[in-house]
Amino acid sequence: MNIKKKLCMLFFSLIYDIFLKDDYYTRTTEEQAQEKDQQSKDKELTKPKKINEKDKEWIKWWSQKNEEDKTTIIEKFKALSNEQFVIWLLNKCKWKNEITENDIDSICFSIDAFLAFVTLFIILLQFIKCMHYLTAYVIVDERKKEIKVKRLTFEELVCQSYYCLEWKDFQKMRNENLKLELSDVKDNIIESDEKVKKEFESNEPTFKILWTPYQRPAIIGKTKTIKNALVIMIAISEYMDNTMWRNLPNVKEKDITNFKQLFEQELNYEIVCNLSSNMTKQDVQSFLFELVTNYQLHKNPHKYDGLIVIICGHGDNGNMLVTSDGKYVSIDRIRSSFNCHEMESFKDFPKIFIVDACRGESIPKAHEITTRGNETLYGHNDDGFLSIWSTTKGHQVADLSLLSKSIKKVITSQYKIGYPFKQMLQDIRTDIRSNKSGEWYCVESQDTTDYDILFQQRISV
């Protein structure tokens, strides 16, 4: 038996219990007096107030009417004045021969009771219906909207998310040829029932609407597609002398996570990252030497077709990475160790360097915040390198992990439609600038490639 039938039976049973049973009456009881001589005065009961037999008779009469007859009576009851309704009952309705003027009050009482319980029934149904829905939140630009989902499926989430859009959002989609995609608050793309269910395990499931190009953009000139990249990440977040170099907690807590989610989990590339947050100069040198040796990069037996090097930590003048012991490792030297002269097996590869570090002393805003590094120099003249810096020469950058967050967000949402990386860089800049702390960043790229770069998910053998 479904819930509606059960509720109907409950309500009609309630109506019967209240109005039709012979033992129905109401009475009030006052507090008994504690003195025995006052007992007779304090035990006053109201006399039973039973519904008279005539009322009960007309309630039964009403309950025997079919839905069409009830609808007709209720419509007249609502539309006509009291006098007009009486005239209609006595002279015009098909039951006029059954009704006398003395019956009018009882009939009206029956209709009022029925309408009251129908209203209560509808309210209860709506309440029960709401109990079957789960609450979530969708963020559209800066707006946060509440949605109700009945099923934990990706299809249901997308449908409900469209109800959060305003007219200006649809205009934006049309004018800029954009489509809607969904992510969690950490910018992980949601595209399956499993990911929807996982997000609903949180106390306040929240999703974000992302705008991505609907069609593959026109690409002019040559392209190279990275299908099997080697990703090398050097991430230093702990420093021995915190008076000189503050620790960078977001390198460990956010940057490593963001880049691993993008390159390892989404694109399925092989990623090699230092295990310790503390790396001395010797540790960095050993890490790179062992990597080249263990992976036989000079022979490239793994058939890598792209190199991505990520460096996060403090820096200093002269394009130097500051290690945990306060010593310097040349970022230019790391880069040159992979050029076509030093690593001939990589000579035709796209080589992307992502460096999130300061490049000077100028601070965009005068408030204290942990910053990364110092100055860098230009002069990337080797072919096949695309270097990305989190800020321009002469400026500091905050330890906010906005670069890694935006790179993950933009590449994840656009690479499947063949969006070229150089065009993604503009979207990365725009996404960072839209952040309230975006003034700390001014993404700069230095390009010696003569082609555009596409990403493709590696197919596991």
Short mmCIF file of C-alpha atoms in Angstrom, two decimals:
data_model
loop_
_atom_site.label_atom_id
_atom_site.label_comp_id
_atom_site.label_asym_id
_atom_site.label_seq_id
_atom_site.Cartn_x
_atom_site.Cartn_y
_atom_site.Cartn_z
CA MET A 1 0.00 0.00 0.00
CA ASN A 2 1.53 3.35 -1.02
CA ILE A 3 1.96 6.33 1.27
CA LYS A 4 -0.95 8.30 -0.21
CA LYS A 5 -3.43 5.48 0.43
CA LYS A 6 -2.16 5.11 3.97
CA LEU A 7 -2.57 8.82 4.60
CA CYS A 8 -6.07 8.82 3.15
CA MET A 9 -7.08 5.97 5.44
CA LEU A 10 -5.51 7.80 8.37
CA PHE A 11 -7.44 10.99 7.70
CA PHE A 12 -10.80 9.36 7.11
CA SER A 13 -10.26 7.27 10.22
CA LEU A 14 -9.51 10.47 12.11
CA ILE A 15 -12.64 12.13 10.76
CA TYR A 16 -14.70 9.13 11.80
CA ASP A 17 -13.16 9.06 15.28
CA ILE A 18 -13.80 12.73 15.86
CA PHE A 19 -17.21 13.24 14.33
CA LEU A 20 -19.01 9.91 14.15
CA LYS A 21 -18.18 7.92 17.26
CA ASP A 22 -20.82 8.08 19.95
CA ASP A 23 -18.31 8.68 22.72
CA TYR A 24 -16.99 11.95 21.28
CA TYR A 25 -17.16 14.83 23.71
CA THR A 26 -14.92 17.55 25.10
CA ARG A 27 -14.55 18.52 28.69
CA THR A 28 -12.06 20.44 30.84
CA THR A 29 -10.77 19.47 34.28
CA GLU A 30 -9.76 22.02 36.86
CA GLU A 31 -7.13 21.35 39.48
CA GLN A 32 -8.43 19.55 42.52
CA ALA A 33 -8.40 21.58 45.68
CA GLN A 34 -6.07 20.26 48.33
CA GLU A 35 -8.44 20.97 51.19
CA LYS A 36 -11.07 18.29 51.50
CA ASP A 37 -13.76 20.79 52.36
CA GLN A 38 -13.14 22.51 48.93
CA GLN A 39 -13.16 19.29 46.91
CA SER A 40 -16.72 19.54 45.69
CA LYS A 41 -16.18 23.06 44.35
CA ASP A 42 -12.90 22.34 42.56
CA LYS A 43 -13.99 19.21 40.67
CA GLU A 44 -16.10 20.82 38.01
CA LEU A 45 -16.48 19.13 34.70
CA THR A 46 -18.05 20.55 31.66
CA LYS A 47 -20.97 18.64 30.38
CA PRO A 48 -20.29 16.43 27.40
CA LYS A 49 -20.69 18.32 24.16
CA LYS A 50 -21.64 15.70 21.66
CA ILE A 51 -22.20 16.30 18.01
CA ASN A 52 -25.91 15.89 17.59
CA GLU A 53 -27.44 13.13 15.56
CA LYS A 54 -28.39 15.47 12.72
CA ASP A 55 -24.77 16.59 12.22
CA LYS A 56 -23.61 13.00 12.21
CA GLU A 57 -26.30 12.11 9.70
CA TRP A 58 -25.21 14.83 7.26
CA ILE A 59 -21.52 13.96 7.68
CA LYS A 60 -22.44 10.45 6.57
CA TRP A 61 -24.48 11.94 3.72
CA TRP A 62 -21.45 13.97 2.64
CA SER A 63 -19.06 11.00 2.80
CA GLN A 64 -21.34 9.00 0.50
CA LYS A 65 -21.13 11.55 -2.31
CA ASN A 66 -18.80 10.82 -5.22
CA GLU A 67 -15.89 13.12 -6.15
CA GLU A 68 -17.82 14.90 -8.88
CA ASP A 69 -20.71 15.75 -6.54
CA LYS A 70 -18.31 16.91 -3.81
CA THR A 71 -16.47 19.11 -6.28
CA THR A 72 -19.73 20.71 -7.41
CA ILE A 73 -20.86 21.42 -3.86
CA ILE A 74 -17.46 22.82 -2.80
CA GLU A 75 -17.26 25.10 -5.85
CA LYS A 76 -20.68 26.54 -5.05
CA PHE A 77 -19.79 26.81 -1.36
CA LYS A 78 -16.69 28.87 -2.18
CA ALA A 79 -18.15 30.98 -4.97
CA LEU A 80 -21.57 31.93 -3.57
CA SER A 81 -22.50 34.04 -0.59
CA ASN A 82 -24.17 32.32 2.35
CA GLU A 83 -27.63 33.40 1.21
CA GLN A 84 -27.00 32.34 -2.40
CA PHE A 85 -25.61 28.99 -1.31
CA VAL A 86 -28.73 28.31 0.78
CA ILE A 87 -30.95 29.18 -2.17
CA TRP A 88 -28.93 26.89 -4.43
CA LEU A 89 -29.21 23.98 -1.98
CA LEU A 90 -32.93 24.36 -1.44
CA ASN A 91 -34.05 25.18 -4.97
CA LYS A 92 -31.45 24.32 -7.63
CA CYS A 93 -29.20 21.39 -6.68
CA LYS A 94 -30.16 17.85 -7.55
CA TRP A 95 -30.58 16.99 -3.86
CA LYS A 96 -33.06 19.79 -3.18
CA ASN A 97 -35.84 17.34 -2.37
CA GLU A 98 -33.67 15.75 0.37
CA ILE A 99 -32.76 19.03 2.07
CA THR A 100 -34.78 21.30 4.33
CA GLU A 101 -33.86 24.69 5.71
CA ASN A 102 -33.12 23.10 9.10
CA ASP A 103 -30.39 20.98 7.49
CA ILE A 104 -28.32 23.90 6.17
CA ASP A 105 -26.12 24.38 9.26
CA SER A 106 -25.24 20.70 9.42
CA ILE A 107 -24.36 20.59 5.72
CA CYS A 108 -22.11 23.65 6.05
CA PHE A 109 -20.47 22.09 9.09
CA SER A 110 -19.73 18.93 7.08
CA ILE A 111 -18.20 20.91 4.22
CA ASP A 112 -16.05 23.03 6.56
CA ALA A 113 -14.74 19.92 8.30
CA PHE A 114 -13.92 18.28 4.98
CA LEU A 115 -12.05 21.33 3.65
CA ALA A 116 -10.06 21.68 6.86
CA PHE A 117 -8.84 18.12 6.71
CA VAL A 118 -8.09 18.30 2.99
CA THR A 119 -5.88 21.33 3.66
CA LEU A 120 -4.09 19.51 6.46
CA PHE A 121 -3.72 16.46 4.24
CA ILE A 122 -2.06 18.50 1.47
CA ILE A 123 0.34 20.15 3.92
CA LEU A 124 1.33 16.77 5.31
CA LEU A 125 1.88 15.37 1.82
CA GLN A 126 4.14 18.28 0.94
CA PHE A 127 6.08 17.78 4.15
CA ILE A 128 6.57 14.09 3.44
CA LYS A 129 7.60 14.88 -0.13
CA CYS A 130 10.26 17.30 1.10
CA MET A 131 11.60 14.65 3.46
CA HIS A 132 12.47 12.51 0.43
CA TYR A 133 14.72 15.22 -1.06
CA LEU A 134 18.33 15.95 -0.14
CA THR A 135 19.69 19.47 0.17
CA ALA A 136 22.82 20.68 -1.61
CA TYR A 137 24.27 24.01 -2.70
CA VAL A 138 25.40 25.27 -6.08
CA ILE A 139 27.75 28.24 -6.53
CA VAL A 140 27.24 30.25 -9.71
CA ASP A 141 29.98 32.87 -9.95
CA GLU A 142 29.52 34.61 -6.56
CA ARG A 143 25.96 33.37 -5.93
CA LYS A 144 25.23 30.41 -3.67
CA LYS A 145 21.91 28.66 -4.32
CA GLU A 146 20.14 25.86 -2.46
CA ILE A 147 18.85 22.91 -4.47
CA LYS A 148 16.86 19.77 -3.66
CA VAL A 149 17.75 16.48 -5.31
CA LYS A 150 15.64 13.36 -5.21
CA ARG A 151 18.22 10.96 -6.66
CA LEU A 152 21.98 11.00 -6.16
CA THR A 153 22.81 10.91 -9.85
CA PHE A 154 24.86 13.18 -12.07
CA GLU A 155 21.84 13.70 -14.33
CA GLU A 156 19.67 14.88 -11.42
CA LEU A 157 22.41 17.24 -10.22
CA VAL A 158 22.80 18.83 -13.66
CA CYS A 159 19.04 19.30 -14.03
CA GLN A 160 18.71 20.97 -10.63
CA SER A 161 21.78 23.14 -11.29
CA TYR A 162 20.13 24.69 -14.32
CA TYR A 163 17.38 26.02 -12.03
CA CYS A 164 20.08 28.11 -10.31
CA LEU A 165 20.87 30.04 -13.49
CA GLU A 166 19.62 33.55 -14.12
CA TRP A 167 18.81 35.15 -17.46
CA LYS A 168 22.26 36.76 -17.64
CA ASP A 169 23.85 33.30 -17.32
CA PHE A 170 21.94 31.99 -20.32
CA GLN A 171 22.93 35.09 -22.29
CA LYS A 172 26.56 34.48 -21.37
CA MET A 173 26.32 30.86 -22.52
CA ARG A 174 24.83 31.94 -25.84
CA ASN A 175 27.09 34.92 -26.54
CA GLU A 176 30.34 33.23 -25.54
CA ASN A 177 29.40 29.73 -26.73
CA LEU A 178 29.92 28.21 -23.29
CA LYS A 179 28.64 25.08 -21.64
CA LEU A 180 28.00 24.28 -18.01
CA GLU A 181 30.24 21.91 -16.08
CA LEU A 182 30.17 21.04 -12.40
CA SER A 183 32.96 20.66 -9.87
CA ASP A 184 33.29 20.37 -6.12
CA VAL A 185 34.62 23.29 -4.08
CA LYS A 186 38.17 22.06 -4.71
CA ASP A 187 37.59 22.30 -8.48
CA ASN A 188 37.52 18.54 -9.03
CA ILE A 189 35.26 17.95 -12.01
CA ILE A 190 32.01 16.10 -11.25
CA GLU A 191 30.88 13.88 -14.11
CA SER A 192 29.67 10.60 -12.61
CA ASP A 193 27.12 9.28 -10.13
CA GLU A 194 29.95 8.04 -7.90
CA LYS A 195 31.47 11.51 -7.55
CA VAL A 196 28.05 12.98 -6.76
CA LYS A 197 27.48 10.41 -4.02
CA LYS A 198 30.94 11.04 -2.60
CA GLU A 199 30.27 14.78 -2.29
CA PHE A 200 26.97 14.08 -0.48
CA GLU A 201 28.95 12.32 2.23
CA SER A 202 30.00 15.76 3.46
CA ASN A 203 27.92 17.78 5.93
CA GLU A 204 27.13 20.45 3.34
CA PRO A 205 27.48 19.11 -0.21
CA THR A 206 28.46 22.04 -2.42
CA PHE A 207 29.08 22.22 -6.15
CA LYS A 208 30.42 24.93 -8.43
CA ILE A 209 29.31 25.78 -11.95
CA LEU A 210 32.22 26.18 -14.37
CA TRP A 211 31.94 27.81 -17.78
CA THR A 212 33.89 26.04 -20.54
CA PRO A 213 34.01 26.56 -24.34
CA TYR A 214 31.43 24.45 -26.10
CA GLN A 215 33.43 23.83 -29.25
CA ARG A 216 37.06 23.17 -29.99
CA PRO A 217 38.76 26.48 -30.83
CA ALA A 218 40.38 27.01 -34.19
CA ILE A 219 44.10 26.26 -34.04
CA ILE A 220 46.38 27.97 -36.52
CA GLY A 221 49.76 26.37 -37.12
CA LYS A 222 51.48 23.27 -35.79
CA THR A 223 50.50 21.37 -32.68
CA LYS A 224 52.07 18.67 -30.56
CA THR A 225 49.97 16.45 -28.33
CA ILE A 226 51.31 15.21 -25.01
CA LYS A 227 49.97 11.71 -24.41
CA ASN A 228 52.62 10.27 -22.10
CA ALA A 229 54.38 12.98 -20.10
CA LEU A 230 56.90 12.66 -17.34
CA VAL A 231 56.02 15.10 -14.58
CA ILE A 232 58.80 16.10 -12.18
CA MET A 233 57.88 18.11 -9.11
CA ILE A 234 60.23 19.74 -6.63
CA ALA A 235 58.19 21.12 -3.73
CA ILE A 236 59.96 22.58 -0.71
CA SER A 237 57.76 23.78 2.14
CA GLU A 238 59.96 23.52 5.25
CA TYR A 239 63.00 25.71 5.98
CA MET A 240 65.53 25.48 8.76
CA ASP A 241 65.92 29.22 9.36
CA ASN A 242 62.38 30.60 9.62
CA THR A 243 63.65 34.07 10.43
CA MET A 244 65.08 34.23 6.91
CA TRP A 245 62.77 31.88 5.01
CA ARG A 246 59.32 31.14 6.38
CA ASN A 247 57.75 27.75 5.94
CA LEU A 248 55.29 27.45 3.05
CA PRO A 249 52.46 25.20 4.32
CA ASN A 250 50.35 25.54 1.17
CA VAL A 251 53.07 23.98 -0.96
CA LYS A 252 52.59 20.73 0.93
CA GLU A 253 48.88 20.99 1.66
CA LYS A 254 47.59 22.37 -1.65
CA ASP A 255 50.12 22.61 -4.48
CA ILE A 256 51.21 18.97 -4.40
CA THR A 257 47.59 17.84 -4.14
CA ASN A 258 46.41 20.05 -7.01
CA PHE A 259 49.15 19.00 -9.41
CA LYS A 260 48.82 15.31 -8.54
CA GLN A 261 45.06 15.43 -9.07
CA LEU A 262 45.60 17.02 -12.48
CA PHE A 263 48.57 15.18 -13.93
CA GLU A 264 48.44 11.84 -12.10
CA GLN A 265 44.73 11.23 -11.55
CA GLU A 266 43.11 13.12 -14.42
CA LEU A 267 45.69 12.85 -17.23
CA ASN A 268 47.22 9.60 -15.95
CA TYR A 269 50.78 10.85 -16.47
CA GLU A 270 53.70 9.53 -14.46
CA ILE A 271 54.63 11.98 -11.71
CA VAL A 272 57.76 11.95 -9.58
CA CYS A 273 57.80 14.20 -6.52
CA ASN A 274 60.14 14.55 -3.56
CA LEU A 275 58.83 12.64 -0.55
CA SER A 276 60.14 15.02 2.10
CA SER A 277 59.00 18.61 2.53
CA ASN A 278 62.53 19.41 3.68
CA MET A 279 65.16 19.32 0.90
CA THR A 280 68.71 20.59 1.18
CA LYS A 281 70.76 21.61 -1.84
CA GLN A 282 72.37 18.18 -1.88
CA ASP A 283 68.93 16.52 -1.63
CA VAL A 284 67.73 18.40 -4.71
CA GLN A 285 70.83 17.51 -6.70
CA SER A 286 70.60 13.85 -5.66
CA PHE A 287 66.89 13.76 -6.46
CA LEU A 288 67.48 14.96 -10.03
CA PHE A 289 70.53 12.75 -10.61
CA GLU A 290 68.76 9.62 -9.38
CA LEU A 291 65.68 10.45 -11.42
CA VAL A 292 67.67 10.74 -14.65
CA THR A 293 69.53 7.53 -13.85
CA ASN A 294 66.66 5.37 -12.59
CA TYR A 295 64.31 6.35 -15.40
CA GLN A 296 67.09 6.12 -18.01
CA LEU A 297 66.02 9.44 -19.45
CA HIS A 298 68.97 9.63 -21.85
CA LYS A 299 67.54 6.57 -23.61
CA ASN A 300 63.86 7.20 -22.84
CA PRO A 301 62.72 3.56 -22.77
CA HIS A 302 59.33 4.65 -21.37
CA LYS A 303 58.59 6.56 -24.60
CA TYR A 304 57.79 9.85 -22.91
CA ASP A 305 56.58 12.48 -25.35
CA GLY A 306 56.55 15.48 -23.02
CA LEU A 307 58.22 16.86 -19.93
CA ILE A 308 56.56 18.92 -17.22
CA VAL A 309 58.74 20.29 -14.43
CA ILE A 310 57.07 21.99 -11.46
CA ILE A 311 59.06 23.98 -8.90
CA CYS A 312 57.44 25.39 -5.76
CA GLY A 313 59.34 27.06 -2.94
CA HIS A 314 61.34 30.14 -2.05
CA GLY A 315 63.64 31.73 -4.61
CA ASP A 316 66.18 34.51 -4.83
CA ASN A 317 67.93 36.79 -7.31
CA GLY A 318 69.56 35.09 -10.25
CA ASN A 319 66.79 32.58 -10.86
CA MET A 320 67.71 30.54 -7.80
CA LEU A 321 65.64 28.01 -5.88
CA VAL A 322 66.25 28.34 -2.13
CA THR A 323 66.58 24.94 -0.48
CA SER A 324 65.69 24.09 3.12
CA ASP A 325 69.23 24.75 4.33
CA GLY A 326 69.20 28.25 2.81
CA LYS A 327 71.46 27.34 -0.12
CA TYR A 328 70.75 27.96 -3.79
CA VAL A 329 70.06 25.71 -6.76
CA SER A 330 69.90 27.33 -10.19
CA ILE A 331 66.51 26.94 -11.85
CA ASP A 332 68.15 27.79 -15.17
CA ARG A 333 70.58 24.92 -14.67
CA ILE A 334 67.73 22.52 -13.96
CA ARG A 335 66.07 23.68 -17.16
CA SER A 336 69.23 23.45 -19.26
CA SER A 337 69.84 19.87 -18.09
CA PHE A 338 66.83 18.90 -20.22
CA ASN A 339 67.68 20.89 -23.36
CA CYS A 340 68.43 19.24 -26.69
CA HIS A 341 72.17 19.22 -26.02
CA GLU A 342 72.10 17.66 -22.56
CA MET A 343 69.10 15.38 -23.14
CA GLU A 344 69.03 14.53 -26.83
CA SER A 345 66.27 11.98 -26.32
CA PHE A 346 64.00 14.87 -25.30
CA LYS A 347 64.91 17.25 -28.12
CA ASP A 348 61.56 17.07 -29.93
CA PHE A 349 59.45 17.15 -26.78
CA PRO A 350 57.32 19.98 -25.45
CA LYS A 351 58.98 20.93 -22.16
CA ILE A 352 56.81 22.87 -19.74
CA PHE A 353 58.32 24.53 -16.67
CA ILE A 354 55.94 25.81 -14.00
CA VAL A 355 57.61 27.92 -11.32
CA ASP A 356 55.59 29.28 -8.40
CA ALA A 357 58.00 31.60 -6.61
CA CYS A 358 58.61 35.28 -5.97
CA ARG A 359 60.70 37.31 -8.38
CA GLY A 360 61.56 40.40 -6.35
CA GLU A 361 60.73 42.48 -3.30
CA SER A 362 57.78 44.59 -4.47
CA ILE A 363 54.55 43.71 -2.67
CA PRO A 364 51.23 44.43 -4.43
CA LYS A 365 49.49 45.14 -1.09
CA ALA A 366 50.95 46.16 2.23
CA HIS A 367 49.87 43.38 4.58
CA GLU A 368 51.89 40.53 6.02
CA ILE A 369 51.64 37.16 4.35
CA THR A 370 54.10 34.33 3.75
CA THR A 371 55.71 34.81 0.33
CA ARG A 372 57.80 32.72 -2.00
CA GLY A 373 61.27 33.49 -3.24
CA ASN A 374 62.93 36.34 -5.07
CA GLU A 375 64.08 37.59 -8.45
CA THR A 376 64.48 35.69 -11.72
CA LEU A 377 66.13 36.51 -15.03
CA TYR A 378 64.98 36.14 -18.61
CA GLY A 379 66.88 34.40 -21.37
CA HIS A 380 65.16 31.06 -22.14
CA ASN A 381 66.63 30.57 -25.61
CA ASP A 382 66.47 26.78 -25.96
CA ASP A 383 63.89 25.41 -28.36
CA GLY A 384 60.85 23.60 -27.04
CA PHE A 385 60.51 25.29 -23.64
CA LEU A 386 57.37 26.94 -22.32
CA SER A 387 58.09 28.47 -18.91
CA ILE A 388 55.32 29.77 -16.67
CA TRP A 389 55.97 32.05 -13.71
CA SER A 390 53.43 32.94 -11.06
CA THR A 391 54.43 36.62 -11.21
CA THR A 392 56.57 39.07 -13.15
CA LYS A 393 60.12 40.14 -12.44
CA GLY A 394 60.51 42.32 -9.38
CA HIS A 395 57.42 41.17 -7.48
CA GLN A 396 56.65 38.80 -4.66
CA VAL A 397 53.89 36.20 -4.77
CA ALA A 398 51.84 34.95 -1.83
CA ASP A 399 51.72 31.41 -0.51
CA LEU A 400 48.09 30.99 -1.61
CA SER A 401 48.41 28.18 -4.19
CA LEU A 402 46.22 30.04 -6.68
CA LEU A 403 48.45 29.09 -9.61
CA SER A 404 48.22 25.34 -9.01
CA LYS A 405 44.50 25.61 -8.32
CA SER A 406 43.76 27.52 -11.53
CA ILE A 407 46.01 25.34 -13.70
CA LYS A 408 44.23 22.23 -12.43
CA LYS A 409 40.80 23.78 -12.89
CA VAL A 410 41.35 25.12 -16.42
CA ILE A 411 43.22 22.16 -17.89
CA THR A 412 40.80 19.63 -16.40
CA SER A 413 37.79 21.42 -17.86
CA GLN A 414 39.25 22.15 -21.32
CA TYR A 415 41.76 19.55 -22.46
CA LYS A 416 39.12 17.02 -23.57
CA ILE A 417 37.82 19.37 -26.28
CA GLY A 418 41.30 19.92 -27.68
CA TYR A 419 41.84 23.35 -26.18
CA PRO A 420 45.50 24.39 -26.75
CA PHE A 421 47.63 25.08 -23.70
CA LYS A 422 48.73 28.54 -24.81
CA GLN A 423 45.09 29.62 -24.98
CA MET A 424 44.47 28.00 -21.61
CA LEU A 425 47.08 30.32 -20.12
CA GLN A 426 44.83 33.29 -20.75
CA ASP A 427 41.96 31.54 -18.96
CA ILE A 428 44.33 30.71 -16.09
CA ARG A 429 45.24 34.39 -15.79
CA THR A 430 41.57 35.38 -15.85
CA ASP A 431 40.64 32.79 -13.24
CA ILE A 432 43.39 33.97 -10.88
CA ARG A 433 42.42 37.61 -11.32
CA SER A 434 38.81 36.78 -10.44
CA ASN A 435 40.00 35.59 -7.02
CA LYS A 436 39.90 38.13 -4.20
CA SER A 437 43.65 37.59 -3.61
CA GLY A 438 44.49 37.57 -7.30
CA GLU A 439 46.43 40.84 -7.09
CA TRP A 440 49.34 38.80 -5.72
CA TYR A 441 49.71 37.01 -9.05
CA CYS A 442 50.66 38.15 -12.54
CA VAL A 443 51.18 34.98 -14.57
CA GLU A 444 53.95 35.37 -17.13
CA SER A 445 54.94 32.86 -19.81
CA GLN A 446 58.19 32.60 -21.76
CA ASP A 447 57.84 30.56 -24.93
CA THR A 448 60.46 29.17 -27.30
CA THR A 449 58.18 26.66 -29.00
CA ASP A 450 56.95 27.09 -32.58
CA TYR A 451 53.82 25.01 -32.03
CA ASP A 452 50.85 24.78 -29.71
CA ILE A 453 50.55 22.10 -27.05
CA LEU A 454 47.57 19.81 -26.52
CA PHE A 455 47.02 17.43 -23.61
CA GLN A 456 45.58 13.95 -23.94
CA GLN A 457 44.91 11.43 -21.22
CA ARG A 458 47.41 8.59 -21.21
CA ILE A 459 45.91 5.21 -21.97
CA SER A 460 47.16 2.59 -19.54
CA VAL A 461 48.51 -0.54 -21.17
#
